CSV table of C-alpha atoms in Angstrom, one decimal:
chain,number,residue,atom,x,y,z
A,142,MET,CA,170.4,122.6,111.3
A,143,ALA,CA,169.5,125.2,108.6
A,144,LEU,CA,170.3,124.5,105.0
A,145,PRO,CA,173.0,126.7,103.6
A,146,THR,CA,172.0,129.5,101.2
A,147,ARG,CA,174.0,127.9,98.4
A,148,SER,CA,172.2,124.6,98.7
A,149,LEU,CA,168.8,126.4,98.9
A,150,ARG,CA,169.5,128.2,95.6
A,151,ARG,CA,170.4,124.9,94.1
A,152,LEU,CA,167.1,123.3,95.3
A,153,THR,CA,165.2,126.3,94.0
A,154,ARG,CA,166.7,125.9,90.5
A,155,VAL,CA,166.0,122.1,90.6
A,156,LEU,CA,162.4,122.7,91.6
A,157,ASP,CA,161.8,125.2,88.8
A,158,PHE,CA,163.4,122.8,86.3
A,159,TYR,CA,161.4,119.9,87.7
A,160,LEU,CA,158.1,121.6,87.5
A,161,LYS,CA,158.6,122.8,83.9
A,162,SER,CA,159.8,119.4,82.7
A,163,ILE,CA,157.4,117.1,84.3
A,164,ARG,CA,154.6,119.5,85.1
A,165,LEU,CA,153.8,118.2,88.6
A,166,GLU,CA,152.3,120.6,91.2
A,167,ASN,CA,152.7,118.3,94.2
A,168,SER,CA,156.4,118.0,94.1
A,169,SER,CA,158.3,116.7,97.1
A,170,LEU,CA,160.9,119.5,96.6
A,171,LEU,CA,158.2,122.0,97.3
A,172,CYS,CA,157.4,120.2,100.5
A,173,ALA,CA,161.1,120.2,101.4
A,174,ILE,CA,161.5,123.9,101.0
A,175,LYS,CA,158.4,124.5,103.1
A,176,LEU,CA,160.0,122.4,105.8
A,177,HIS,CA,163.2,124.4,105.6
A,178,GLU,CA,161.3,127.6,106.1
A,179,HIS,CA,160.0,126.2,109.4
A,180,ARG,CA,163.5,124.8,110.2
A,181,LEU,CA,162.3,121.3,111.1
A,182,PRO,CA,165.2,119.5,112.7
A,183,ARG,CA,164.6,116.0,111.5
A,184,VAL,CA,164.6,116.6,107.8
A,185,ARG,CA,166.9,114.4,105.7
A,186,TRP,CA,168.2,116.9,103.2
A,187,SER,CA,170.3,114.4,101.4
A,188,SER,CA,167.1,112.8,100.1
A,189,PHE,CA,166.9,115.7,97.6
A,190,LEU,CA,170.2,115.0,95.8
A,191,LEU,CA,169.9,114.4,92.1
A,192,CYS,CA,169.9,110.8,91.0
A,193,LYS,CA,169.9,109.0,87.7
A,194,PRO,CA,168.4,110.7,84.6
A,195,ASN,CA,164.8,110.2,83.7
A,196,ARG,CA,164.6,108.0,80.5
A,197,LEU,CA,161.0,109.1,79.7
A,198,TYR,CA,161.5,112.8,79.7
A,199,GLY,CA,165.3,113.0,79.2
A,200,THR,CA,165.6,115.2,82.3
A,201,GLN,CA,167.0,114.9,85.7
A,202,ASN,CA,164.8,113.1,88.2
A,203,VAL,CA,164.6,114.0,91.9
A,204,ARG,CA,164.2,111.4,94.6
A,205,SER,CA,161.0,111.7,96.6
A,206,PHE,CA,161.1,113.1,100.1
A,207,PHE,CA,160.8,110.2,102.6
A,208,THR,CA,158.1,111.8,104.6
A,209,SER,CA,155.8,112.9,101.7
A,210,ALA,CA,155.1,109.7,99.8
A,211,ALA,CA,151.4,110.7,99.4
A,212,LEU,CA,152.3,113.9,97.7
A,213,SER,CA,154.3,112.0,95.0
A,214,GLN,CA,151.2,110.1,93.8
A,215,GLU,CA,149.8,111.3,90.5
A,216,PHE,CA,146.2,112.3,90.3
A,217,ILE,CA,144.1,113.3,87.3
A,218,ASP,CA,140.6,114.8,87.2
A,219,VAL,CA,138.3,113.1,84.6
A,220,GLU,CA,135.8,115.0,82.6
A,221,GLY,CA,132.5,113.8,81.3
A,222,PRO,CA,132.0,113.0,77.6
A,223,VAL,CA,130.9,115.4,74.9
A,224,PHE,CA,127.2,115.0,74.0
A,225,ALA,CA,125.5,115.4,70.7
A,226,GLU,CA,124.3,118.8,69.6
A,227,SER,CA,120.7,118.1,70.6
A,228,ILE,CA,121.6,117.0,74.2
A,229,THR,CA,123.0,119.3,76.9
A,230,GLU,CA,122.8,117.3,80.1
A,231,GLY,CA,122.1,113.9,81.7
A,232,ASP,CA,121.7,112.0,85.0
A,233,ILE,CA,124.8,110.1,86.2
A,234,ARG,CA,124.8,106.7,87.7
A,235,TRP,CA,128.0,105.4,89.3
A,236,LEU,CA,129.0,101.9,88.6
A,237,LYS,CA,132.1,102.1,90.8
A,238,GLN,CA,132.6,103.6,94.3
A,239,LYS,CA,135.3,105.6,96.0
A,240,GLY,CA,138.4,103.5,96.6
A,241,ASP,CA,137.6,101.0,93.8
A,242,PHE,CA,140.4,100.0,91.4
A,243,VAL,CA,139.6,100.3,87.7
A,244,LYS,CA,141.5,99.3,84.7
A,245,ALA,CA,141.9,101.5,81.5
A,246,ASP,CA,138.6,101.6,79.5
A,247,GLU,CA,136.7,100.0,82.3
A,248,LEU,CA,133.2,101.6,82.9
A,249,VAL,CA,133.1,103.9,85.9
A,250,ALA,CA,129.7,105.5,85.3
A,251,GLU,CA,126.8,105.9,82.9
A,252,ILE,CA,125.1,109.1,82.0
A,253,GLU,CA,121.4,108.8,81.0
A,254,THR,CA,120.3,111.4,78.5
A,255,ASP,CA,117.0,112.1,76.8
A,256,LYS,CA,117.8,109.7,74.0
A,257,THR,CA,120.4,107.2,75.1
A,258,THR,CA,122.9,106.1,77.8
A,259,VAL,CA,126.4,107.5,77.4
A,260,GLU,CA,129.2,105.4,79.0
A,261,VAL,CA,132.0,106.9,81.0
A,262,PRO,CA,135.2,104.7,80.9
A,263,ALA,CA,138.3,105.2,82.9
A,264,PRO,CA,141.1,106.8,80.8
A,265,ARG,CA,143.9,105.0,82.6
A,266,SER,CA,144.3,102.4,85.4
A,267,GLY,CA,144.0,103.7,88.9
A,268,VAL,CA,142.0,104.0,92.1
A,269,LEU,CA,138.9,106.3,92.4
A,270,ALA,CA,140.2,108.8,94.9
A,271,GLU,CA,137.1,111.1,94.9
A,272,LEU,CA,133.7,111.3,93.3
A,273,LEU,CA,133.0,114.9,92.5
A,274,VAL,CA,129.3,114.5,91.8
A,275,ASN,CA,126.7,112.4,93.6
A,276,ASP,CA,124.8,109.5,92.2
A,277,GLY,CA,121.7,110.7,90.3
A,278,ASP,CA,123.0,114.3,89.9
A,279,ARG,CA,122.5,116.2,86.6
A,280,VAL,CA,125.7,116.7,84.8
A,281,THR,CA,126.7,118.6,81.6
A,282,ALA,CA,129.1,117.9,78.9
A,283,LYS,CA,132.8,117.9,79.9
A,284,GLN,CA,132.0,118.5,83.6
A,285,LEU,CA,134.5,117.2,86.1
A,286,LEU,CA,133.2,113.9,87.4
A,287,TYR,CA,135.8,112.1,89.5
A,288,ARG,CA,139.5,112.1,90.6
A,289,LEU,CA,141.7,109.2,89.7
A,290,LYS,CA,144.9,108.2,91.4
A,291,LEU,CA,147.0,106.6,88.7
A,292,THR,CA,148.4,103.2,89.5
A,293,SER,CA,149.0,100.1,87.4
A,294,GLU,CA,147.6,97.7,90.0
A,295,PRO,CA,145.7,97.9,93.3
A,296,SER,CA,147.8,97.9,96.4
A,297,SER,CA,147.0,95.7,99.4
A,298,SER,CA,145.5,98.6,101.3
A,299,GLU,CA,143.2,99.5,98.3
A,300,GLU,CA,141.8,96.1,97.7
A,301,PRO,CA,138.4,95.4,99.2
A,302,ILE,CA,138.5,92.9,102.1
A,303,GLU,CA,134.9,92.0,102.5
A,304,SER,CA,135.7,88.6,104.0
A,305,ASP,CA,137.8,90.0,106.8
A,306,ALA,CA,135.7,93.0,107.5
A,307,HIS,CA,133.2,91.1,109.5
A,308,GLU,CA,135.7,89.4,111.8
A,309,PRO,CA,136.7,92.4,113.9
A,310,VAL,CA,133.1,93.2,114.4
A,311,LYS,CA,132.4,89.8,116.0
A,312,GLN,CA,135.5,90.0,118.1
A,313,GLU,CA,134.7,93.5,119.4
A,314,ALA,CA,131.2,92.4,120.1
A,315,ALA,CA,132.5,89.5,122.1
A,316,GLU,CA,135.0,91.6,123.9
A,317,ASP,CA,132.4,94.2,124.9
A,318,VAL,CA,130.4,91.6,126.7
A,319,PRO,CA,131.4,91.1,130.3
A,320,LYS,CA,132.5,87.7,131.3
A,321,SER,CA,129.7,87.4,133.8
A,322,GLU,CA,127.2,87.7,130.8
A,323,ALA,CA,129.1,85.8,128.3
A,324,GLN,CA,129.7,82.7,130.5
A,325,PRO,CA,127.3,81.4,133.2
A,326,ALA,CA,128.9,81.9,136.6
A,327,LYS,CA,128.7,78.6,138.5
A,328,GLU,CA,129.6,80.2,141.8
A,329,LYS,CA,126.4,82.4,141.8
A,330,ALA,CA,124.1,79.4,141.5
A,331,LYS,CA,122.3,78.4,144.6
A,332,PRO,CA,123.2,75.0,146.1
A,333,SER,CA,119.7,73.7,145.7
A,334,GLU,CA,119.6,74.5,142.0
A,335,GLU,CA,121.2,72.4,139.4
A,336,PRO,CA,123.6,74.2,137.0
A,337,SER,CA,121.8,75.1,133.8
A,338,THR,CA,122.9,73.4,130.6
A,339,LYS,CA,121.9,76.4,128.4
A,340,VAL,CA,124.5,79.0,127.6
A,341,ALA,CA,123.3,82.6,127.8
A,342,VAL,CA,123.6,84.4,124.5
A,343,PRO,CA,124.8,88.0,124.8
A,344,SER,CA,122.2,90.6,123.9
A,345,THR,CA,124.5,92.1,121.3
A,346,LEU,CA,124.6,88.8,119.4
A,347,LYS,CA,120.9,87.9,119.7
A,348,PRO,CA,118.9,87.9,116.4
A,349,GLN,CA,116.8,90.9,115.8
A,350,SER,CA,113.7,89.0,114.6
A,351,GLN,CA,112.0,85.7,115.3
A,352,ILE,CA,110.5,83.2,112.9
A,353,ILE,CA,106.8,82.6,113.5
A,354,PRO,CA,105.3,79.4,112.1
A,355,LEU,CA,102.4,79.9,109.6
A,356,SER,CA,100.2,77.7,111.7
A,357,THR,CA,100.3,80.1,114.7
A,358,GLU,CA,96.8,80.8,115.9
A,359,GLY,CA,95.6,84.0,117.5
A,360,PRO,CA,94.5,84.4,121.1
A,361,LYS,CA,91.8,82.0,122.3
A,362,GLY,CA,92.0,79.7,119.3
A,363,GLN,CA,91.2,82.4,116.7
A,364,ALA,CA,92.8,82.1,113.3
A,365,ALA,CA,95.6,84.5,112.6
A,366,GLY,CA,94.5,87.4,110.4
A,367,ILE,CA,95.9,87.7,106.9
A,368,THR,CA,97.2,91.2,106.3
A,369,GLY,CA,97.0,92.5,102.7
A,370,GLY,CA,99.8,94.2,101.0
A,371,ARG,CA,98.9,98.0,101.0
A,372,THR,CA,102.4,99.4,100.5
A,373,GLU,CA,103.5,101.7,97.8
A,374,TYR,CA,106.9,103.1,96.7
A,375,ARG,CA,108.1,105.9,94.5
A,376,VAL,CA,110.8,105.6,91.8
A,377,LYS,CA,112.3,108.6,90.1
A,378,ILE,CA,111.3,108.8,86.4
A,379,ASN,CA,114.3,108.3,84.1
A,380,ARG,CA,115.2,111.0,81.6
A,381,MET,CA,114.3,108.8,78.6
A,382,ARG,CA,110.8,108.1,79.9
A,383,ALA,CA,110.3,111.7,80.7
A,384,ARG,CA,111.4,112.7,77.2
A,385,ILE,CA,109.1,110.1,75.6
A,386,ALA,CA,106.1,111.4,77.7
A,387,GLN,CA,106.9,115.0,76.6
A,388,ARG,CA,107.2,114.1,72.9
A,389,LEU,CA,104.0,112.1,72.9
A,390,LYS,CA,102.1,115.0,74.6
A,391,ASP,CA,103.6,117.5,72.2
A,392,ALA,CA,102.4,115.3,69.3
A,393,GLN,CA,98.9,115.2,70.6
A,394,ASN,CA,98.9,119.0,71.1
A,395,THR,CA,100.4,119.8,67.6
A,396,TYR,CA,99.1,117.2,65.1
A,397,ALA,CA,95.6,116.7,63.8
A,398,MET,CA,96.0,112.9,64.2
A,399,LEU,CA,93.7,110.5,62.4
A,400,THR,CA,94.0,106.7,62.0
A,401,THR,CA,92.8,104.5,59.2
A,402,PHE,CA,92.8,100.6,59.3
A,403,ASN,CA,93.0,97.6,57.0
A,404,GLU,CA,93.5,93.9,57.2
A,405,VAL,CA,96.2,91.9,55.6
A,406,ASP,CA,96.4,88.2,54.6
A,407,MET,CA,99.8,87.0,55.6
A,408,SER,CA,99.6,83.7,53.7
A,409,ALA,CA,102.0,84.8,50.9
A,410,ILE,CA,104.7,86.0,53.3
A,411,PHE,CA,104.4,82.7,55.3
A,412,GLN,CA,104.8,80.7,52.2
A,413,MET,CA,107.8,82.7,51.1
A,414,ARG,CA,109.5,82.3,54.4
A,415,LYS,CA,108.7,78.6,54.6
A,416,LYS,CA,110.2,78.0,51.1
A,417,HIS,CA,113.3,80.3,51.2
A,418,ASN,CA,114.1,80.9,54.9
A,419,GLU,CA,116.7,78.1,55.1
A,420,ALA,CA,118.6,79.3,51.9
A,421,PHE,CA,118.2,82.9,53.0
A,422,GLN,CA,119.7,82.2,56.4
A,423,LYS,CA,122.5,80.1,54.9
A,424,LYS,CA,123.5,82.8,52.5
A,425,HIS,CA,123.1,85.9,54.7
A,426,GLY,CA,123.5,84.6,58.2
A,427,VAL,CA,120.2,86.0,59.4
A,428,LYS,CA,116.6,84.7,59.5
A,429,LEU,CA,114.0,86.1,57.1
A,430,GLY,CA,111.6,87.7,59.5
A,431,LEU,CA,108.4,89.7,59.2
A,432,MET,CA,109.8,93.2,59.6
A,433,SER,CA,111.8,93.2,56.3
A,434,PRO,CA,108.7,92.7,54.1
A,435,PHE,CA,106.9,95.5,55.9
A,436,VAL,CA,109.9,97.8,55.8
A,437,LYS,CA,110.3,97.3,52.1
A,438,ALA,CA,106.5,97.5,51.5
A,439,ALA,CA,106.5,100.9,53.4
A,440,ALA,CA,109.3,102.2,51.2
A,441,TYR,CA,107.4,101.1,48.1
A,442,ALA,CA,104.2,102.8,49.3
A,443,LEU,CA,106.1,106.0,50.3
A,444,GLN,CA,107.5,106.3,46.8
A,445,ASP,CA,104.0,105.9,45.5
A,446,GLN,CA,102.6,108.5,48.0
A,447,PRO,CA,105.4,111.0,48.7
A,448,ILE,CA,103.2,113.3,50.8
A,449,VAL,CA,103.3,110.7,53.6
A,450,ASN,CA,107.1,111.0,53.6
A,451,ALA,CA,106.8,114.8,53.7
A,452,VAL,CA,106.7,117.2,56.7
A,453,ILE,CA,105.4,120.7,57.5
A,454,ASP,CA,108.2,123.1,58.5
A,455,GLU,CA,107.6,126.8,59.1
A,456,GLY,CA,104.7,127.2,56.8
A,457,GLU,CA,106.2,125.1,54.0
A,458,ILE,CA,105.9,121.4,52.9
A,459,VAL,CA,109.2,119.7,52.8
A,460,TYR,CA,109.3,116.7,50.4
A,461,ARG,CA,112.1,114.2,51.2
A,462,GLN,CA,113.5,112.3,48.3
A,463,PHE,CA,115.1,109.8,50.6
A,464,ILE,CA,113.4,107.2,52.8
A,465,ASP,CA,114.7,106.8,56.4
A,466,ILE,CA,112.4,104.5,58.4
A,467,SER,CA,112.5,104.5,62.2
A,468,VAL,CA,111.8,101.0,63.6
A,469,ALA,CA,110.5,100.9,67.2
A,470,VAL,CA,112.5,98.7,69.4
A,471,ALA,CA,111.9,97.9,73.1
A,472,SER,CA,114.8,98.6,75.5
A,473,PRO,CA,115.0,98.2,79.3
A,474,LYS,CA,114.5,102.0,79.7
A,475,GLY,CA,111.7,102.5,77.2
A,476,LEU,CA,110.9,102.5,73.5
A,477,VAL,CA,113.7,103.6,71.2
A,478,VAL,CA,113.5,104.1,67.4
A,479,PRO,CA,116.8,103.5,65.5
A,480,VAL,CA,116.7,104.6,61.9
A,481,LEU,CA,117.3,102.5,58.8
A,482,ARG,CA,118.9,104.9,56.2
A,483,ASN,CA,118.0,104.9,52.5
A,484,VAL,CA,115.6,101.9,52.8
A,485,GLU,CA,114.7,102.3,49.1
A,486,THR,CA,118.2,101.0,48.2
A,487,MET,CA,118.3,98.2,50.9
A,488,SER,CA,117.7,94.5,50.3
A,489,PHE,CA,115.7,92.2,52.5
A,490,ALA,CA,119.0,90.9,54.0
A,491,ASP,CA,120.2,94.4,54.7
A,492,VAL,CA,117.0,95.3,56.5
A,493,GLU,CA,117.1,92.1,58.6
A,494,LYS,CA,120.8,92.6,59.6
A,495,SER,CA,120.3,96.2,60.5
A,496,ILE,CA,117.2,95.4,62.7
A,497,ALA,CA,119.0,92.6,64.5
A,498,HIS,CA,122.0,94.8,65.1
A,499,PHE,CA,119.9,97.6,66.5
A,500,ALA,CA,117.9,95.2,68.7
A,501,GLU,CA,121.1,93.9,70.2
A,502,LEU,CA,122.4,97.4,71.0
A,503,ALA,CA,119.0,98.4,72.5
A,504,LYS,CA,119.0,95.5,74.9
A,505,GLY,CA,122.3,96.6,76.3
A,506,ASN,CA,121.4,100.3,76.3
A,507,LYS,CA,124.3,100.9,73.8
A,508,LEU,CA,122.5,102.7,71.0
A,509,ALA,CA,124.3,105.8,70.0
A,510,ILE,CA,122.4,109.1,69.6
A,511,GLU,CA,123.3,109.2,65.9
A,512,ASP,CA,121.5,105.9,65.5
A,513,MET,CA,118.2,107.4,66.5
A,514,GLU,CA,118.4,110.9,64.9
A,515,GLY,CA,116.4,111.7,61.7
A,516,GLY,CA,113.9,109.4,60.2
A,517,THR,CA,111.0,110.3,57.8
A,518,PHE,CA,108.6,107.5,58.7
A,519,THR,CA,108.1,105.0,61.6
A,520,ILE,CA,106.9,101.4,61.9
A,521,SER,CA,105.7,100.1,65.3
A,522,ASN,CA,105.1,96.4,65.7
A,523,GLY,CA,102.8,95.9,68.7
A,524,GLY,CA,102.1,92.3,67.5
A,525,VAL,CA,105.3,91.0,69.2
A,526,PHE,CA,103.6,91.8,72.5
A,527,GLY,CA,100.2,90.3,71.4
A,528,SER,CA,98.5,93.6,70.5
A,529,LEU,CA,95.4,92.9,68.3
A,530,PHE,CA,94.4,96.4,67.6
A,531,GLY,CA,95.8,99.8,68.4
A,532,THR,CA,96.4,103.4,67.3
A,533,PRO,CA,100.0,104.5,67.5
A,534,ILE,CA,101.0,108.1,68.0
A,535,ILE,CA,103.1,110.0,65.4
A,536,ASN,CA,106.8,110.3,66.2
A,537,PRO,CA,107.6,114.0,65.9
A,538,PRO,CA,108.6,115.6,63.6
A,539,GLN,CA,107.4,112.9,61.2
A,540,SER,CA,103.9,113.0,59.6
A,541,ALA,CA,102.8,109.4,59.8
A,542,ILE,CA,103.4,106.0,61.5
A,543,LEU,CA,102.5,102.5,60.5
A,544,GLY,CA,101.2,100.1,63.1
A,545,MET,CA,101.5,96.3,62.9
A,546,HIS,CA,99.6,93.9,65.1
A,547,ALA,CA,99.3,90.2,66.1
A,548,ILE,CA,98.7,87.6,63.4
A,549,VAL,CA,95.6,85.6,64.1
A,550,ASP,CA,94.1,82.6,62.3
A,551,LYS,CA,90.6,83.5,61.3
A,552,PRO,CA,88.0,82.8,58.6
A,553,ALA,CA,88.4,84.8,55.5
A,554,ALA,CA,86.5,84.9,52.1
A,555,VAL,CA,88.8,83.6,49.4
A,556,ASP,CA,87.3,83.1,45.9
A,557,GLY,CA,83.8,82.8,47.3
A,558,LYS,CA,84.9,80.3,49.9
A,559,VAL,CA,85.6,80.5,53.6
A,560,GLU,CA,89.1,79.6,54.5
A,561,ILE,CA,91.2,79.9,57.7
A,562,ARG,CA,94.0,82.4,56.9
A,563,PRO,CA,96.6,84.1,59.1
A,564,MET,CA,95.3,87.7,59.2
A,565,MET,CA,96.8,90.9,60.7
A,566,TYR,CA,95.3,94.3,61.3
A,567,ILE,CA,97.4,97.2,60.1
A,568,CYS,CA,96.8,100.9,60.6
A,569,LEU,CA,98.2,104.3,59.6
A,570,THR,CA,98.1,107.3,62.0
A,571,TYR,CA,98.8,110.4,60.0
A,572,ASP,CA,98.8,114.2,60.3
A,573,HIS,CA,95.5,115.3,58.8
A,574,ARG,CA,96.9,118.9,58.4
A,575,LEU,CA,99.2,117.5,55.6
A,576,ILE,CA,97.8,114.2,54.5
A,577,ASP,CA,94.2,113.8,53.2
A,578,GLY,CA,92.2,110.7,53.9
A,579,ARG,CA,92.4,109.6,50.2
A,580,GLU,CA,96.2,109.6,50.3
A,581,ALA,CA,96.3,107.8,53.7
A,582,VAL,CA,93.9,105.0,52.5
A,583,THR,CA,95.7,104.6,49.2
A,584,PHE,CA,99.0,104.3,51.1
A,585,LEU,CA,97.6,101.6,53.4
A,586,ARG,CA,96.0,99.7,50.5
A,587,THR,CA,99.4,99.7,48.7
A,588,ILE,CA,101.0,98.1,51.6
A,589,LYS,CA,98.2,95.5,51.8
A,590,SER,CA,98.6,94.6,48.1
A,591,VAL,CA,102.4,94.1,48.1
A,592,ILE,CA,102.3,92.1,51.3
A,593,GLU,CA,99.7,89.8,49.9
A,594,ASN,CA,101.6,89.6,46.6
A,595,PRO,CA,105.3,90.2,47.3
A,596,VAL,CA,106.2,89.6,43.6
A,597,VAL,CA,104.8,93.0,42.7
A,598,MET,CA,107.2,94.6,45.2
A,599,LEU,CA,110.2,92.5,44.2
A,600,LEU,CA,109.7,93.2,40.5
A,601,GLY,CA,109.0,96.9,41.0
A,602,LEU,CA,105.6,96.8,39.3
């Protein structure tokens, strides 16, 4: 039965009002009019009568068409985050799969950039209806990543049923096996033969491999040969590691790098920690480590030798009157260098708290790009890994880097006597285009003097 023209006009007005008010493209009314055009006989037109007002929008709501429940579901397309100015793209790694239910702010994916990993949370609760990019694809800022079907809780059809998924497989496998194979037929056995007590296992259910004892010998009593592991596998290099490799190679190709060395007696620092560590931790809530003395010593030496804190830029020497020290921290994806800002104004407690905070973020790959941008000088502590001696590479666009190494008890000459002291090798790699050897050696000797006598640094002498 065709819908009267008067009713059709009314439906058209309701459709126009509905789309403008609620802004839904997949309206059930649109589906109804399409069905009317084809004059389908089994359409329940009374389903489109107006019902109670919509409290949220203050407009009239329309009941959904009974045959188009899927079209009434609300979908949204989710874009990727906005990157920092220095980053244009990254590689995506999906943490959820199609059909998974996610809550609002739950992580759906991670985008690995050159400097850090950017999280992609779900804006609202729903089910992942479609992944618009593949795992490992390169994506840009604000690119469409996935389609989310909005729902407050997962329905029974959308919940994963891993425990029940294997049952039908076993039943089908058993049903596919003929009864003659699944059960031994007694009537086929010869009268002279006794019925076998072993039950035949269907070929579809037999294990695919056999367990061979280690004591198995080869043919004719020969010992079984031991095969060596000569396999290899390839792993795609992550963007952070590729960026690190590129920056290190650029540093070697650009800078005239030279390294100078010295040796530091750590006895005074050890005595200071032993005497004041408990009170320091009680007051500030953080332990007094070894990094804070070296960070403050580096700031002290940079103020004494400002050329080490400078940089060459387009034929000019730029002197920075602030000291931002990058501290190298290991992360699961490579070495990262969060920056301590204005170290010359920081206390020992401020330095220790900042380093502990950055180290915690680095372990979880949660360092923000802003945390690693900038920096006028870098400190790398290879001693935490047991390094005794090494030459670090400058972190572009800086002009120098301080290297710390392992502390080793060794004989040292003290007031004409030989004593066992905790000693550490330190080194400074610098850009010889800008920094002369005299300035580099003076810088390193200044660090040595304030580490061996911290009172000089604390009193500002």
